[in-house]
């Protein structure tokens, strides 16, 4: 059985901006990319 490599990309964001009480966030132009492949 072989395992195929895969890649996941998720957008970055900020949370808890000022007195937003966990309801105010901000999307940013940054991404987190994870690449996984068998060793």
XYZ file of C-alpha atoms in Angstrom:
39
model
C 0.000 0.000 0.000
C 1.470 3.351 -1.005
C 0.671 6.707 0.544
C 0.425 9.681 -1.784
C 2.005 13.000 -0.761
C -0.485 15.779 -0.062
C -0.516 19.517 0.536
C -2.854 21.603 2.696
C -3.031 25.406 2.467
C -5.042 27.464 4.957
C -5.511 31.237 5.038
C -4.091 33.234 7.908
C -6.217 35.405 10.175
C -6.015 37.396 13.361
C -8.402 37.066 16.273
C -9.379 39.011 19.374
C -8.922 42.485 17.912
C -9.537 45.027 20.650
C -12.803 44.761 22.572
C -14.326 42.381 20.007
C -14.813 39.630 22.605
C -13.849 36.819 20.194
C -16.224 38.119 17.532
C -13.943 40.487 15.614
C -11.226 39.107 13.349
C -9.227 40.174 10.333
C -8.214 38.199 7.257
C -4.612 38.685 6.157
C -2.840 37.949 2.896
C -0.721 35.159 4.399
C -1.100 31.405 4.101
C 0.168 28.403 6.009
C 1.132 25.513 3.720
C 1.753 22.001 4.983
C 3.307 19.390 2.691
C 3.328 15.787 3.890
C 5.012 12.892 2.125
C 6.014 9.413 3.255
C 9.485 8.990 4.697
